[in-house]
């Protein structure tokens, strides 16, 4: 379903927007919710909706828009690398206070790198774009069926 005026795809745009809102609200819940809200039914619903349903919907809509726009492999690879970099910067920013405390000798038994390099939607989107580029290259050389056969075997 598209509108003729703007060529927007209403349903995919709506689904992507809802997924983004749910992912933002789950991060806000994780960072700022009181323990009472966090452990309540509303908190559990908030955590669920922002996790399992939101990320796959967002990724599916991302794939839909990549296919619809016909983005070149080079542009897609550059965008994927940028998303991985932005994901890393976001994780560093979110965990900067933790890193400072760790470097000052607090939390000696903890590994802070799991927080910095933790997988988030930006990492997943960037890696997925790289995989899409690889699949495009294999398909162009007619090697995709052979690779799939090897993976299945």
mmCIF file of C-alpha atoms in Angstrom:
data_model
loop_
_atom_site.group_PDB
_atom_site.id
_atom_site.type_symbol
_atom_site.label_atom_id
_atom_site.label_comp_id
_atom_site.label_asym_id
_atom_site.label_seq_id
_atom_site.Cartn_x
_atom_site.Cartn_y
_atom_site.Cartn_z
ATOM 1 C CA UNK A 1 0.000 0.000 0.000
ATOM 2 C CA UNK A 2 1.664 3.221 -1.170
ATOM 3 C CA UNK A 3 0.491 6.783 -1.442
ATOM 4 C CA UNK A 4 0.875 8.284 -4.905
ATOM 5 C CA UNK A 5 1.958 11.694 -3.648
ATOM 6 C CA UNK A 6 5.011 10.694 -1.617
ATOM 7 C CA UNK A 7 5.640 7.062 -2.660
ATOM 8 C CA UNK A 8 5.667 6.096 1.021
ATOM 9 C CA UNK A 9 4.733 2.556 1.928
ATOM 10 C CA UNK A 10 2.180 3.059 4.663
ATOM 11 C CA UNK A 11 2.104 -0.351 6.329
ATOM 12 C CA UNK A 12 5.884 -0.966 6.311
ATOM 13 C CA UNK A 13 6.470 2.621 7.498
ATOM 14 C CA UNK A 14 3.937 2.143 10.288
ATOM 15 C CA UNK A 15 5.427 -1.197 11.350
ATOM 16 C CA UNK A 16 8.961 0.207 11.341
ATOM 17 C CA UNK A 17 7.852 3.255 13.328
ATOM 18 C CA UNK A 18 6.075 1.155 15.947
ATOM 19 C CA UNK A 19 9.123 -1.124 16.233
ATOM 20 C CA UNK A 20 11.429 1.877 16.765
ATOM 21 C CA UNK A 21 9.118 3.359 19.406
ATOM 22 C CA UNK A 22 8.954 0.010 21.231
ATOM 23 C CA UNK A 23 12.745 -0.399 21.137
ATOM 24 C CA UNK A 24 13.277 3.128 22.473
ATOM 25 C CA UNK A 25 10.745 2.638 25.264
ATOM 26 C CA UNK A 26 12.360 -0.646 26.344
ATOM 27 C CA UNK A 27 15.723 1.114 26.683
ATOM 28 C CA UNK A 28 14.078 3.884 28.688
ATOM 29 C CA UNK A 29 12.422 1.275 30.902
ATOM 30 C CA UNK A 30 15.737 -0.523 31.444
ATOM 31 C CA UNK A 31 17.586 2.692 32.295
ATOM 32 C CA UNK A 32 15.079 4.773 34.241
ATOM 33 C CA UNK A 33 12.263 2.595 35.579
ATOM 34 C CA UNK A 34 11.837 2.216 39.303
ATOM 35 C CA UNK A 35 12.118 -1.339 40.633
ATOM 36 C CA UNK A 36 8.384 -1.273 41.380
ATOM 37 C CA UNK A 37 7.522 -0.547 37.727
ATOM 38 C CA UNK A 38 10.265 -2.802 36.385
ATOM 39 C CA UNK A 39 8.865 -5.813 38.271
ATOM 40 C CA UNK A 40 5.187 -4.999 37.660
ATOM 41 C CA UNK A 41 2.997 -6.469 34.920
ATOM 42 C CA UNK A 42 3.282 -3.218 32.934
ATOM 43 C CA UNK A 43 7.073 -3.375 33.213
ATOM 44 C CA UNK A 44 7.173 -6.967 32.043
ATOM 45 C CA UNK A 45 4.903 -6.135 29.085
ATOM 46 C CA UNK A 46 7.118 -3.147 28.261
ATOM 47 C CA UNK A 47 10.244 -5.314 28.308
ATOM 48 C CA UNK A 48 8.601 -8.012 26.190
ATOM 49 C CA UNK A 49 7.164 -5.709 23.516
ATOM 50 C CA UNK A 50 10.420 -3.806 23.139
ATOM 51 C CA UNK A 51 12.429 -6.989 22.750
ATOM 52 C CA UNK A 52 11.216 -10.082 20.975
ATOM 53 C CA UNK A 53 8.531 -8.627 18.661
ATOM 54 C CA UNK A 54 10.150 -5.252 17.909
ATOM 55 C CA UNK A 55 13.611 -6.232 16.647
ATOM 56 C CA UNK A 56 12.500 -8.864 14.080
ATOM 57 C CA UNK A 57 9.798 -6.534 12.736
ATOM 58 C CA UNK A 58 12.341 -3.724 12.410
ATOM 59 C CA UNK A 59 14.834 -6.009 10.642
ATOM 60 C CA UNK A 60 12.182 -7.359 8.264
ATOM 61 C CA UNK A 61 11.112 -3.822 7.352
ATOM 62 C CA UNK A 62 14.749 -2.829 6.879
ATOM 63 C CA UNK A 63 15.151 -5.707 4.413
ATOM 64 C CA UNK A 64 11.930 -4.733 2.665
ATOM 65 C CA UNK A 65 13.102 -1.152 2.154
ATOM 66 C CA UNK A 66 16.567 -2.261 1.002
ATOM 67 C CA UNK A 67 14.956 -4.480 -1.638
ATOM 68 C CA UNK A 68 12.441 -1.808 -2.663
ATOM 69 C CA UNK A 69 15.029 0.957 -3.055
ATOM 70 C CA UNK A 70 17.548 -1.228 -4.878
ATOM 71 C CA UNK A 71 20.529 0.060 -2.899
ATOM 72 C CA UNK A 72 23.912 -0.717 -4.507
ATOM 73 C CA UNK A 73 26.228 -3.214 -2.837
ATOM 74 C CA UNK A 74 28.872 -0.578 -2.159
ATOM 75 C CA UNK A 75 26.385 1.844 -0.567
ATOM 76 C CA UNK A 76 24.901 -0.990 1.473
ATOM 77 C CA UNK A 77 28.321 -2.092 2.730
ATOM 78 C CA UNK A 78 29.255 1.488 3.673
ATOM 79 C CA UNK A 79 25.929 1.913 5.485
ATOM 80 C CA UNK A 80 26.470 -1.386 7.308
ATOM 81 C CA UNK A 81 29.942 -0.336 8.483
ATOM 82 C CA UNK A 82 28.528 3.006 9.660
ATOM 83 C CA UNK A 83 25.783 1.238 11.621
ATOM 84 C CA UNK A 84 28.295 -1.054 13.311
ATOM 85 C CA UNK A 85 30.394 2.001 14.236
ATOM 86 C CA UNK A 86 27.355 3.871 15.533
ATOM 87 C CA UNK A 87 26.337 0.827 17.567
ATOM 88 C CA UNK A 88 29.793 0.703 19.123
ATOM 89 C CA UNK A 89 29.689 4.437 19.928
ATOM 90 C CA UNK A 90 26.221 4.079 21.438
ATOM 91 C CA UNK A 91 27.346 1.196 23.662
ATOM 92 C CA UNK A 92 30.434 3.141 24.766
ATOM 93 C CA UNK A 93 28.269 6.168 25.535
ATOM 94 C CA UNK A 94 25.708 4.156 27.460
ATOM 95 C CA UNK A 95 28.389 2.376 29.480
ATOM 96 C CA UNK A 96 30.961 5.178 29.805
ATOM 97 C CA UNK A 97 30.425 5.564 33.545
ATOM 98 C CA UNK A 98 30.876 1.813 33.986
ATOM 99 C CA UNK A 99 34.114 1.892 31.963
ATOM 100 C CA UNK A 100 35.512 4.759 34.063
ATOM 101 C CA UNK A 101 34.719 2.886 37.290
ATOM 102 C CA UNK A 102 36.311 -0.272 35.888
ATOM 103 C CA UNK A 103 39.478 1.591 34.845
ATOM 104 C CA UNK A 104 39.694 3.119 38.333
ATOM 105 C CA UNK A 105 39.791 -0.324 39.934
ATOM 106 C CA UNK A 106 36.137 -0.833 40.863
ATOM 107 C CA UNK A 107 34.330 -3.986 39.693
ATOM 108 C CA UNK A 108 37.567 -5.987 39.493
ATOM 109 C CA UNK A 109 35.855 -9.299 38.706
ATOM 110 C CA UNK A 110 33.715 -7.913 35.896
ATOM 111 C CA UNK A 111 34.336 -7.873 32.153
ATOM 112 C CA UNK A 112 33.195 -4.464 30.797
ATOM 113 C CA UNK A 113 33.790 -5.435 27.180
ATOM 114 C CA UNK A 114 30.610 -7.512 27.110
ATOM 115 C CA UNK A 115 28.743 -4.233 27.621
ATOM 116 C CA UNK A 116 30.745 -2.316 25.012
ATOM 117 C CA UNK A 117 30.596 -5.031 22.355
ATOM 118 C CA UNK A 118 27.130 -6.308 23.268
ATOM 119 C CA UNK A 119 24.863 -6.978 20.328
ATOM 120 C CA UNK A 120 22.235 -4.348 19.720
ATOM 121 C CA UNK A 121 19.920 -3.597 16.818
ATOM 122 C CA UNK A 122 22.506 -1.307 15.185
ATOM 123 C CA UNK A 123 25.150 -4.057 15.210
ATOM 124 C CA UNK A 124 22.636 -6.568 13.897
ATOM 125 C CA UNK A 125 21.471 -4.219 11.133
ATOM 126 C CA UNK A 126 25.055 -3.453 10.089
ATOM 127 C CA UNK A 127 26.072 -7.107 10.047
ATOM 128 C CA UNK A 128 22.897 -7.993 8.146
ATOM 129 C CA UNK A 129 23.731 -5.447 5.475
ATOM 130 C CA UNK A 130 27.150 -7.061 5.071
ATOM 131 C CA UNK A 131 25.516 -10.476 4.733
ATOM 132 C CA UNK A 132 23.115 -9.088 2.120
ATOM 133 C CA UNK A 133 26.085 -7.753 0.120
ATOM 134 C CA UNK A 134 27.734 -11.184 0.313
ATOM 135 C CA UNK A 135 24.556 -12.885 -0.878
ATOM 136 C CA UNK A 136 24.233 -10.374 -3.740
ATOM 137 C CA UNK A 137 27.808 -11.111 -4.855
ATOM 138 C CA UNK A 138 27.277 -14.877 -4.660
ATOM 139 C CA UNK A 139 24.006 -14.615 -6.574
ATOM 140 C CA UNK A 140 25.620 -12.479 -9.287
ATOM 141 C CA UNK A 141 28.286 -15.155 -9.821
ATOM 142 C CA UNK A 142 25.682 -17.935 -9.708
ATOM 143 C CA UNK A 143 27.420 -19.453 -6.686
ATOM 144 C CA UNK A 144 24.520 -19.047 -4.265
ATOM 145 C CA UNK A 145 22.985 -22.512 -4.898
ATOM 146 C CA UNK A 146 26.382 -24.143 -4.285
ATOM 147 C CA UNK A 147 26.942 -22.237 -1.055
ATOM 148 C CA UNK A 148 23.425 -23.083 0.149
ATOM 149 C CA UNK A 149 24.007 -26.747 -0.709
ATOM 150 C CA UNK A 150 27.231 -26.719 1.332
ATOM 151 C CA UNK A 151 25.458 -25.096 4.270
ATOM 152 C CA UNK A 152 22.670 -27.672 4.197
ATOM 153 C CA UNK A 153 25.055 -30.630 3.839
#
